[in-house]
């Protein structure tokens, strides 16, 4: 299947640059995956589309302030390092700009020397593995020195770094936010619970794949990068009970979807306590085993994310809905508006 089949015209000005003050005031497009019918609403009304007994599954990963600015110890040349994945013994997989300045053995200093790093490995597309040196607790040092790793499409400076976190973010480890969850407030989640809808959490730490475009002509040749996930025994048992009772499982975001589908695939349609690495790539032709519906943002042309939602709702339905979204001036990407596929 050709990547160009997932292209559409997206005016650059529709890529949201800043978050709305009220998280729930984003617009909401409701897409019927069977008929392609579209309804326009606002996110604070999401409760109208959920039923008691259903489950809403959210990704509780927490974004690290993972963008670091430092300089080469030898020359003072300035460098940007983006932390992607923790390995072992204070080693991290990273992206570096400009990568040509960093070879094995290169040492980098951050801040006034509170944090230092030495390059251990080189890989393609600016990838580097560093070993970090510091005193105290690494995450506390990172909070002092790091910045939020906003996607390259967002040019504006983020005034409040908490707006790039979900209100339920808990598990440190992501290089990017699970942005479909940015529309929820604690108050809205309490309303959803009070309506008899289960709120469940899984974890998937968003990594390298979020920052890399699809650079092949044919989908079959694209390789997803592995990301760490985990599901507790309690969540698994609740999801099995909901599925057996005939109620629906609604995932919040592509990351939650990929986690649920990974686990359901591994356990023949059931959910089990598990953790590991997933590189699942979902595109049209995939048969869903875990979810019945999905809340998501509006994604970029030819991205793996629009391919995933096209697998759920049909490519033609999705592209027609996106055409309407452009005409109606919906806001796209991380700080943009929401879609509920039901």
mmCIF file of C-alpha atoms in Angstrom:
data_model
loop_
_atom_site.group_PDB
_atom_site.id
_atom_site.type_symbol
_atom_site.label_atom_id
_atom_site.label_comp_id
_atom_site.label_asym_id
_atom_site.label_seq_id
_atom_site.Cartn_x
_atom_site.Cartn_y
_atom_site.Cartn_z
ATOM 1 C CA UNK A 1 0.000 0.000 0.000
ATOM 2 C CA UNK A 2 1.404 3.380 -1.035
ATOM 3 C CA UNK A 3 2.095 6.071 1.555
ATOM 4 C CA UNK A 4 0.696 8.700 -0.829
ATOM 5 C CA UNK A 5 -2.778 7.209 -0.315
ATOM 6 C CA UNK A 6 -2.755 8.931 3.089
ATOM 7 C CA UNK A 7 -1.870 12.388 1.820
ATOM 8 C CA UNK A 8 -4.169 15.396 2.053
ATOM 9 C CA UNK A 9 -3.883 19.158 1.846
ATOM 10 C CA UNK A 10 -3.154 20.649 5.268
ATOM 11 C CA UNK A 11 -2.613 24.415 5.415
ATOM 12 C CA UNK A 12 0.286 25.106 7.762
ATOM 13 C CA UNK A 13 -1.731 27.651 9.717
ATOM 14 C CA UNK A 14 -4.053 24.864 10.938
ATOM 15 C CA UNK A 15 -1.233 23.225 12.924
ATOM 16 C CA UNK A 16 -2.029 24.450 16.444
ATOM 17 C CA UNK A 17 0.917 26.309 17.958
ATOM 18 C CA UNK A 18 -0.391 26.877 21.478
ATOM 19 C CA UNK A 19 -2.797 25.013 23.775
ATOM 20 C CA UNK A 20 -6.208 26.409 24.620
ATOM 21 C CA UNK A 21 -6.600 27.825 28.115
ATOM 22 C CA UNK A 22 -9.469 25.418 28.862
ATOM 23 C CA UNK A 23 -8.496 21.853 27.936
ATOM 24 C CA UNK A 24 -12.119 20.781 27.372
ATOM 25 C CA UNK A 25 -12.971 23.653 25.015
ATOM 26 C CA UNK A 26 -11.319 21.994 22.009
ATOM 27 C CA UNK A 27 -13.655 21.129 19.171
ATOM 28 C CA UNK A 28 -14.766 17.532 18.764
ATOM 29 C CA UNK A 29 -15.536 15.777 15.514
ATOM 30 C CA UNK A 30 -17.536 12.563 15.952
ATOM 31 C CA UNK A 31 -16.967 10.061 13.138
ATOM 32 C CA UNK A 32 -19.116 6.980 12.638
ATOM 33 C CA UNK A 33 -16.645 4.342 11.465
ATOM 34 C CA UNK A 34 -19.381 2.299 9.763
ATOM 35 C CA UNK A 35 -21.112 5.014 7.746
ATOM 36 C CA UNK A 36 -18.571 7.845 7.644
ATOM 37 C CA UNK A 37 -21.174 10.258 9.054
ATOM 38 C CA UNK A 38 -19.668 13.276 10.823
ATOM 39 C CA UNK A 39 -20.985 15.401 13.680
ATOM 40 C CA UNK A 40 -19.399 18.581 15.043
ATOM 41 C CA UNK A 41 -19.322 19.250 18.790
ATOM 42 C CA UNK A 42 -17.007 20.384 21.600
ATOM 43 C CA UNK A 43 -14.898 18.084 23.751
ATOM 44 C CA UNK A 44 -16.634 18.936 27.038
ATOM 45 C CA UNK A 45 -19.646 17.013 25.616
ATOM 46 C CA UNK A 46 -17.687 13.753 25.169
ATOM 47 C CA UNK A 47 -19.861 12.190 27.892
ATOM 48 C CA UNK A 48 -22.810 12.195 25.498
ATOM 49 C CA UNK A 49 -21.030 9.595 23.371
ATOM 50 C CA UNK A 50 -20.033 7.213 26.162
ATOM 51 C CA UNK A 51 -22.264 4.617 27.804
ATOM 52 C CA UNK A 52 -22.330 3.342 31.405
ATOM 53 C CA UNK A 53 -20.352 0.120 31.611
ATOM 54 C CA UNK A 54 -17.916 1.164 28.887
ATOM 55 C CA UNK A 55 -14.202 1.607 29.587
ATOM 56 C CA UNK A 56 -12.007 4.562 28.718
ATOM 57 C CA UNK A 57 -8.332 3.547 28.549
ATOM 58 C CA UNK A 58 -5.708 6.260 28.998
ATOM 59 C CA UNK A 59 -1.909 6.276 28.751
ATOM 60 C CA UNK A 60 -0.423 7.569 32.024
ATOM 61 C CA UNK A 61 3.111 8.103 30.722
ATOM 62 C CA UNK A 62 4.794 11.326 31.810
ATOM 63 C CA UNK A 63 6.863 13.409 29.406
ATOM 64 C CA UNK A 64 10.410 14.078 30.493
ATOM 65 C CA UNK A 65 11.911 17.569 29.976
ATOM 66 C CA UNK A 66 14.106 15.627 27.604
ATOM 67 C CA UNK A 67 15.548 18.349 25.344
ATOM 68 C CA UNK A 68 18.979 19.382 26.578
ATOM 69 C CA UNK A 69 21.248 22.135 25.277
ATOM 70 C CA UNK A 70 24.953 21.708 25.881
ATOM 71 C CA UNK A 71 28.389 22.205 24.376
ATOM 72 C CA UNK A 72 31.341 20.084 23.421
ATOM 73 C CA UNK A 73 33.910 20.107 26.189
ATOM 74 C CA UNK A 74 36.796 20.417 23.712
ATOM 75 C CA UNK A 75 35.564 23.189 21.428
ATOM 76 C CA UNK A 76 32.544 24.819 23.066
ATOM 77 C CA UNK A 77 30.412 24.027 19.998
ATOM 78 C CA UNK A 78 26.702 24.150 20.859
ATOM 79 C CA UNK A 79 24.619 20.960 20.622
ATOM 80 C CA UNK A 80 21.043 19.869 21.192
ATOM 81 C CA UNK A 81 20.409 16.403 22.678
ATOM 82 C CA UNK A 82 16.959 14.802 22.829
ATOM 83 C CA UNK A 83 16.616 11.880 25.246
ATOM 84 C CA UNK A 84 14.563 9.072 23.709
ATOM 85 C CA UNK A 85 15.009 5.844 25.621
ATOM 86 C CA UNK A 86 16.792 4.864 28.836
ATOM 87 C CA UNK A 87 18.998 1.820 28.413
ATOM 88 C CA UNK A 88 21.094 0.786 31.444
ATOM 89 C CA UNK A 89 23.752 2.213 33.738
ATOM 90 C CA UNK A 90 22.804 5.834 32.972
ATOM 91 C CA UNK A 91 22.948 5.176 29.240
ATOM 92 C CA UNK A 92 20.353 6.765 26.932
ATOM 93 C CA UNK A 93 19.430 6.516 23.282
ATOM 94 C CA UNK A 94 19.226 10.070 21.935
ATOM 95 C CA UNK A 95 18.920 12.276 18.872
ATOM 96 C CA UNK A 96 21.615 14.920 18.427
ATOM 97 C CA UNK A 97 21.713 18.131 16.358
ATOM 98 C CA UNK A 98 24.058 18.742 14.620
ATOM 99 C CA UNK A 99 24.993 15.068 14.771
ATOM 100 C CA UNK A 100 28.085 15.464 12.578
ATOM 101 C CA UNK A 101 29.841 17.159 15.505
ATOM 102 C CA UNK A 102 29.428 14.133 17.776
ATOM 103 C CA UNK A 103 31.583 11.028 17.406
ATOM 104 C CA UNK A 104 32.297 8.145 19.771
ATOM 105 C CA UNK A 105 34.235 9.625 22.681
ATOM 106 C CA UNK A 106 32.805 13.151 22.335
ATOM 107 C CA UNK A 107 32.093 14.702 25.741
ATOM 108 C CA UNK A 108 29.272 17.220 26.264
ATOM 109 C CA UNK A 109 28.659 19.544 29.214
ATOM 110 C CA UNK A 110 25.166 20.766 30.186
ATOM 111 C CA UNK A 111 24.456 23.751 32.413
ATOM 112 C CA UNK A 112 27.408 24.610 34.604
ATOM 113 C CA UNK A 113 28.595 21.033 34.609
ATOM 114 C CA UNK A 114 25.811 19.531 36.726
ATOM 115 C CA UNK A 115 25.383 17.042 33.882
ATOM 116 C CA UNK A 116 27.980 15.575 31.547
ATOM 117 C CA UNK A 117 27.735 12.948 28.815
ATOM 118 C CA UNK A 118 30.119 10.905 26.697
ATOM 119 C CA UNK A 119 29.123 9.370 23.357
ATOM 120 C CA UNK A 120 29.358 5.565 23.292
ATOM 121 C CA UNK A 121 27.710 4.689 19.959
ATOM 122 C CA UNK A 122 26.679 6.288 16.662
ATOM 123 C CA UNK A 123 23.659 5.306 14.547
ATOM 124 C CA UNK A 124 21.758 6.631 11.545
ATOM 125 C CA UNK A 125 19.669 9.814 11.330
ATOM 126 C CA UNK A 126 21.432 11.574 14.208
ATOM 127 C CA UNK A 127 21.042 8.773 16.723
ATOM 128 C CA UNK A 128 23.633 8.541 19.498
ATOM 129 C CA UNK A 129 24.003 6.576 22.733
ATOM 130 C CA UNK A 130 25.388 8.568 25.673
ATOM 131 C CA UNK A 131 26.482 7.681 29.178
ATOM 132 C CA UNK A 132 25.566 10.475 31.599
ATOM 133 C CA UNK A 133 27.494 11.595 34.678
ATOM 134 C CA UNK A 134 25.907 13.635 37.482
ATOM 135 C CA UNK A 135 25.506 13.959 41.234
ATOM 136 C CA UNK A 136 22.211 13.281 42.981
ATOM 137 C CA UNK A 137 19.060 12.065 41.204
ATOM 138 C CA UNK A 138 19.045 12.111 37.405
ATOM 139 C CA UNK A 139 15.391 13.155 37.002
ATOM 140 C CA UNK A 140 15.879 16.090 39.389
ATOM 141 C CA UNK A 141 18.870 17.266 37.367
ATOM 142 C CA UNK A 142 16.791 16.894 34.208
ATOM 143 C CA UNK A 143 13.985 19.010 35.683
ATOM 144 C CA UNK A 144 16.529 21.808 36.248
ATOM 145 C CA UNK A 145 18.244 21.692 32.866
ATOM 146 C CA UNK A 146 15.812 20.194 30.368
ATOM 147 C CA UNK A 147 13.044 21.627 28.220
ATOM 148 C CA UNK A 148 9.874 19.988 26.969
ATOM 149 C CA UNK A 149 10.533 18.250 23.621
ATOM 150 C CA UNK A 150 7.767 19.820 21.554
ATOM 151 C CA UNK A 151 7.391 18.418 18.014
ATOM 152 C CA UNK A 152 9.220 20.319 15.248
ATOM 153 C CA UNK A 153 5.912 21.537 13.778
ATOM 154 C CA UNK A 154 5.322 23.695 16.863
ATOM 155 C CA UNK A 155 7.320 26.918 16.626
ATOM 156 C CA UNK A 156 5.894 28.799 19.616
ATOM 157 C CA UNK A 157 7.556 28.665 23.029
ATOM 158 C CA UNK A 158 5.464 26.802 25.628
ATOM 159 C CA UNK A 159 4.862 29.091 28.605
ATOM 160 C CA UNK A 160 3.516 26.402 30.962
ATOM 161 C CA UNK A 161 5.265 23.040 30.591
ATOM 162 C CA UNK A 162 2.377 21.299 32.386
ATOM 163 C CA UNK A 163 0.173 21.963 29.343
ATOM 164 C CA UNK A 164 2.232 19.347 27.497
ATOM 165 C CA UNK A 165 1.357 16.817 30.202
ATOM 166 C CA UNK A 166 -1.945 15.057 30.705
ATOM 167 C CA UNK A 167 -3.548 15.743 34.088
ATOM 168 C CA UNK A 168 -3.110 12.049 34.922
ATOM 169 C CA UNK A 169 0.555 11.742 33.832
ATOM 170 C CA UNK A 170 2.379 9.506 36.304
ATOM 171 C CA UNK A 171 5.086 7.215 34.879
ATOM 172 C CA UNK A 172 8.272 9.040 33.796
ATOM 173 C CA UNK A 173 9.687 7.998 30.452
ATOM 174 C CA UNK A 174 8.211 9.650 27.335
ATOM 175 C CA UNK A 175 9.875 11.820 24.729
ATOM 176 C CA UNK A 176 6.441 13.116 23.665
ATOM 177 C CA UNK A 177 2.975 13.456 25.155
ATOM 178 C CA UNK A 178 0.048 11.114 24.420
ATOM 179 C CA UNK A 179 -1.739 14.165 23.103
ATOM 180 C CA UNK A 180 -5.297 12.832 22.814
ATOM 181 C CA UNK A 181 -5.338 12.902 26.606
ATOM 182 C CA UNK A 182 -4.533 16.617 26.784
ATOM 183 C CA UNK A 183 -8.258 17.399 26.369
ATOM 184 C CA UNK A 184 -9.220 15.916 29.736
ATOM 185 C CA UNK A 185 -9.409 17.750 33.054
ATOM 186 C CA UNK A 186 -9.654 16.119 36.482
ATOM 187 C CA UNK A 187 -13.212 17.425 36.736
ATOM 188 C CA UNK A 188 -14.245 15.851 33.424
ATOM 189 C CA UNK A 189 -12.704 12.524 34.420
ATOM 190 C CA UNK A 190 -14.696 12.605 37.670
ATOM 191 C CA UNK A 191 -17.894 13.264 35.690
ATOM 192 C CA UNK A 192 -17.112 10.303 33.451
ATOM 193 C CA UNK A 193 -16.567 8.027 36.474
ATOM 194 C CA UNK A 194 -19.805 9.245 38.059
ATOM 195 C CA UNK A 195 -21.656 8.208 34.894
ATOM 196 C CA UNK A 196 -20.577 4.598 35.481
ATOM 197 C CA UNK A 197 -17.776 4.523 32.929
ATOM 198 C CA UNK A 198 -14.537 2.800 33.938
ATOM 199 C CA UNK A 199 -11.363 4.904 33.784
ATOM 200 C CA UNK A 200 -8.385 2.601 33.257
ATOM 201 C CA UNK A 201 -4.688 3.291 32.765
ATOM 202 C CA UNK A 202 -1.949 1.613 30.793
ATOM 203 C CA UNK A 203 1.567 2.896 30.071
ATOM 204 C CA UNK A 204 3.411 3.312 26.801
ATOM 205 C CA UNK A 205 6.514 5.498 26.749
ATOM 206 C CA UNK A 206 6.471 7.434 23.490
ATOM 207 C CA UNK A 207 9.835 7.297 21.753
ATOM 208 C CA UNK A 208 11.750 7.721 18.531
ATOM 209 C CA UNK A 209 8.956 6.853 16.112
ATOM 210 C CA UNK A 210 7.067 10.028 17.001
ATOM 211 C CA UNK A 211 9.863 12.202 15.647
ATOM 212 C CA UNK A 212 10.615 10.336 12.436
ATOM 213 C CA UNK A 213 8.512 10.716 9.268
ATOM 214 C CA UNK A 214 7.639 7.857 6.941
ATOM 215 C CA UNK A 215 10.452 7.986 4.368
ATOM 216 C CA UNK A 216 9.423 5.066 2.169
ATOM 217 C CA UNK A 217 6.981 4.904 -0.735
ATOM 218 C CA UNK A 218 5.343 1.650 0.372
ATOM 219 C CA UNK A 219 3.924 1.127 3.876
ATOM 220 C CA UNK A 220 5.231 -2.449 3.981
ATOM 221 C CA UNK A 221 8.797 -1.126 4.024
ATOM 222 C CA UNK A 222 8.335 1.182 7.036
ATOM 223 C CA UNK A 223 9.796 0.027 10.343
ATOM 224 C CA UNK A 224 8.330 1.206 13.638
ATOM 225 C CA UNK A 225 10.675 1.750 16.557
ATOM 226 C CA UNK A 226 9.980 -0.283 19.674
ATOM 227 C CA UNK A 227 8.443 1.442 22.696
ATOM 228 C CA UNK A 228 8.053 0.147 26.255
ATOM 229 C CA UNK A 229 4.552 -0.674 27.549
ATOM 230 C CA UNK A 230 2.964 -2.187 30.627
ATOM 231 C CA UNK A 231 -0.468 -3.228 31.881
ATOM 232 C CA UNK A 232 -1.354 -4.179 35.450
ATOM 233 C CA UNK A 233 -3.253 -7.302 36.471
ATOM 234 C CA UNK A 234 -6.157 -5.202 37.741
ATOM 235 C CA UNK A 235 -6.534 -3.338 34.450
ATOM 236 C CA UNK A 236 -6.371 -6.571 32.479
ATOM 237 C CA UNK A 237 -9.046 -8.220 34.620
ATOM 238 C CA UNK A 238 -11.347 -5.202 34.347
ATOM 239 C CA UNK A 239 -10.981 -5.052 30.569
ATOM 240 C CA UNK A 240 -11.791 -8.763 30.257
ATOM 241 C CA UNK A 241 -14.886 -8.300 32.408
ATOM 242 C CA UNK A 242 -16.061 -5.336 30.319
ATOM 243 C CA UNK A 243 -15.509 -7.202 27.070
ATOM 244 C CA UNK A 244 -17.377 -10.297 28.381
ATOM 245 C CA UNK A 245 -20.313 -8.150 29.509
ATOM 246 C CA UNK A 246 -20.754 -6.754 26.008
ATOM 247 C CA UNK A 247 -19.679 -3.189 26.777
ATOM 248 C CA UNK A 248 -17.206 -1.183 24.733
ATOM 249 C CA UNK A 249 -13.525 -0.429 25.157
ATOM 250 C CA UNK A 250 -12.586 3.085 24.037
ATOM 251 C CA UNK A 251 -8.901 3.929 23.759
ATOM 252 C CA UNK A 252 -7.637 7.452 24.260
ATOM 253 C CA UNK A 253 -4.955 8.045 21.657
ATOM 254 C CA UNK A 254 -2.887 5.998 19.268
ATOM 255 C CA UNK A 255 -0.455 5.026 22.031
ATOM 256 C CA UNK A 256 -3.193 3.431 24.142
ATOM 257 C CA UNK A 257 -4.515 1.732 21.016
ATOM 258 C CA UNK A 258 -1.143 0.247 20.109
ATOM 259 C CA UNK A 259 -0.650 -1.030 23.662
ATOM 260 C CA UNK A 260 -4.089 -2.641 23.877
ATOM 261 C CA UNK A 261 -3.768 -4.236 20.448
ATOM 262 C CA UNK A 262 -0.271 -5.541 21.251
ATOM 263 C CA UNK A 263 -1.512 -7.283 24.390
ATOM 264 C CA UNK A 264 -4.742 -8.606 22.851
ATOM 265 C CA UNK A 265 -2.749 -10.004 19.934
ATOM 266 C CA UNK A 266 -0.307 -11.744 22.264
ATOM 267 C CA UNK A 267 -3.085 -13.354 24.345
ATOM 268 C CA UNK A 268 -5.603 -14.346 21.648
ATOM 269 C CA UNK A 269 -8.015 -11.482 22.174
ATOM 270 C CA UNK A 270 -7.771 -11.373 25.956
ATOM 271 C CA UNK A 271 -5.876 -9.040 28.274
ATOM 272 C CA UNK A 272 -3.199 -10.178 30.693
ATOM 273 C CA UNK A 273 -0.783 -8.438 33.034
ATOM 274 C CA UNK A 274 2.247 -7.825 30.867
ATOM 275 C CA UNK A 275 5.089 -5.497 29.959
ATOM 276 C CA UNK A 276 7.630 -5.360 27.182
ATOM 277 C CA UNK A 277 8.464 -3.631 23.911
ATOM 278 C CA UNK A 278 6.106 -3.152 21.008
ATOM 279 C CA UNK A 279 6.777 -2.134 17.421
ATOM 280 C CA UNK A 280 3.256 -2.897 16.223
ATOM 281 C CA UNK A 281 2.369 -1.007 13.026
ATOM 282 C CA UNK A 282 -1.373 -0.687 12.414
ATOM 283 C CA UNK A 283 -2.620 0.288 8.958
ATOM 284 C CA UNK A 284 -5.631 -0.646 6.769
ATOM 285 C CA UNK A 285 -6.118 -4.373 6.575
ATOM 286 C CA UNK A 286 -5.421 -4.811 10.285
ATOM 287 C CA UNK A 287 -8.160 -6.599 12.273
ATOM 288 C CA UNK A 288 -8.724 -4.958 15.649
ATOM 289 C CA UNK A 289 -8.819 -7.312 18.621
ATOM 290 C CA UNK A 290 -8.984 -4.930 21.571
ATOM 291 C CA UNK A 291 -10.849 -1.675 20.967
ATOM 292 C CA UNK A 292 -14.311 -0.657 19.805
ATOM 293 C CA UNK A 293 -13.712 3.073 19.489
ATOM 294 C CA UNK A 294 -11.083 5.718 19.920
ATOM 295 C CA UNK A 295 -10.507 9.328 20.921
ATOM 296 C CA UNK A 296 -7.659 10.912 18.983
ATOM 297 C CA UNK A 297 -6.290 14.202 17.667
ATOM 298 C CA UNK A 298 -5.999 15.287 14.039
ATOM 299 C CA UNK A 299 -2.792 13.977 12.516
ATOM 300 C CA UNK A 300 -0.354 15.003 9.820
ATOM 301 C CA UNK A 301 -0.513 13.790 6.205
ATOM 302 C CA UNK A 302 1.217 10.484 5.416
ATOM 303 C CA UNK A 303 1.927 9.777 9.106
ATOM 304 C CA UNK A 304 1.684 6.373 10.794
ATOM 305 C CA UNK A 305 -1.003 7.927 13.007
ATOM 306 C CA UNK A 306 -3.433 8.686 10.177
ATOM 307 C CA UNK A 307 -2.737 5.170 8.875
ATOM 308 C CA UNK A 308 -3.774 3.730 12.241
ATOM 309 C CA UNK A 309 -7.079 5.585 12.421
ATOM 310 C CA UNK A 310 -7.716 4.693 8.771
ATOM 311 C CA UNK A 311 -7.428 1.045 9.767
ATOM 312 C CA UNK A 312 -10.186 1.612 12.326
ATOM 313 C CA UNK A 313 -12.586 3.861 10.400
ATOM 314 C CA UNK A 314 -11.653 3.237 6.757
ATOM 315 C CA UNK A 315 -9.288 5.336 4.672
ATOM 316 C CA UNK A 316 -12.044 6.927 2.590
ATOM 317 C CA UNK A 317 -14.084 7.871 5.667
ATOM 318 C CA UNK A 318 -11.044 9.352 7.394
ATOM 319 C CA UNK A 319 -9.866 11.382 4.414
ATOM 320 C CA UNK A 320 -13.377 12.751 3.835
ATOM 321 C CA UNK A 321 -13.618 13.673 7.533
ATOM 322 C CA UNK A 322 -10.199 15.353 7.348
ATOM 323 C CA UNK A 323 -11.325 17.294 4.287
ATOM 324 C CA UNK A 324 -14.226 18.607 6.337
ATOM 325 C CA UNK A 325 -11.881 19.363 9.231
ATOM 326 C CA UNK A 326 -9.739 21.530 6.951
ATOM 327 C CA UNK A 327 -12.797 23.301 5.538
ATOM 328 C CA UNK A 328 -14.163 23.904 9.036
ATOM 329 C CA UNK A 329 -10.749 25.134 10.253
ATOM 330 C CA UNK A 330 -10.170 22.507 12.912
ATOM 331 C CA UNK A 331 -6.832 22.745 14.733
ATOM 332 C CA UNK A 332 -4.372 19.922 13.988
ATOM 333 C CA UNK A 333 -1.714 17.967 15.840
ATOM 334 C CA UNK A 334 -0.575 18.020 19.485
ATOM 335 C CA UNK A 335 -2.415 21.118 20.742
ATOM 336 C CA UNK A 336 -5.251 20.734 18.265
ATOM 337 C CA UNK A 337 -8.845 19.516 18.321
ATOM 338 C CA UNK A 338 -10.161 15.996 18.906
ATOM 339 C CA UNK A 339 -11.953 13.249 16.997
ATOM 340 C CA UNK A 340 -14.060 10.474 18.474
ATOM 341 C CA UNK A 341 -14.299 7.411 16.226
ATOM 342 C CA UNK A 342 -17.306 5.356 17.291
#
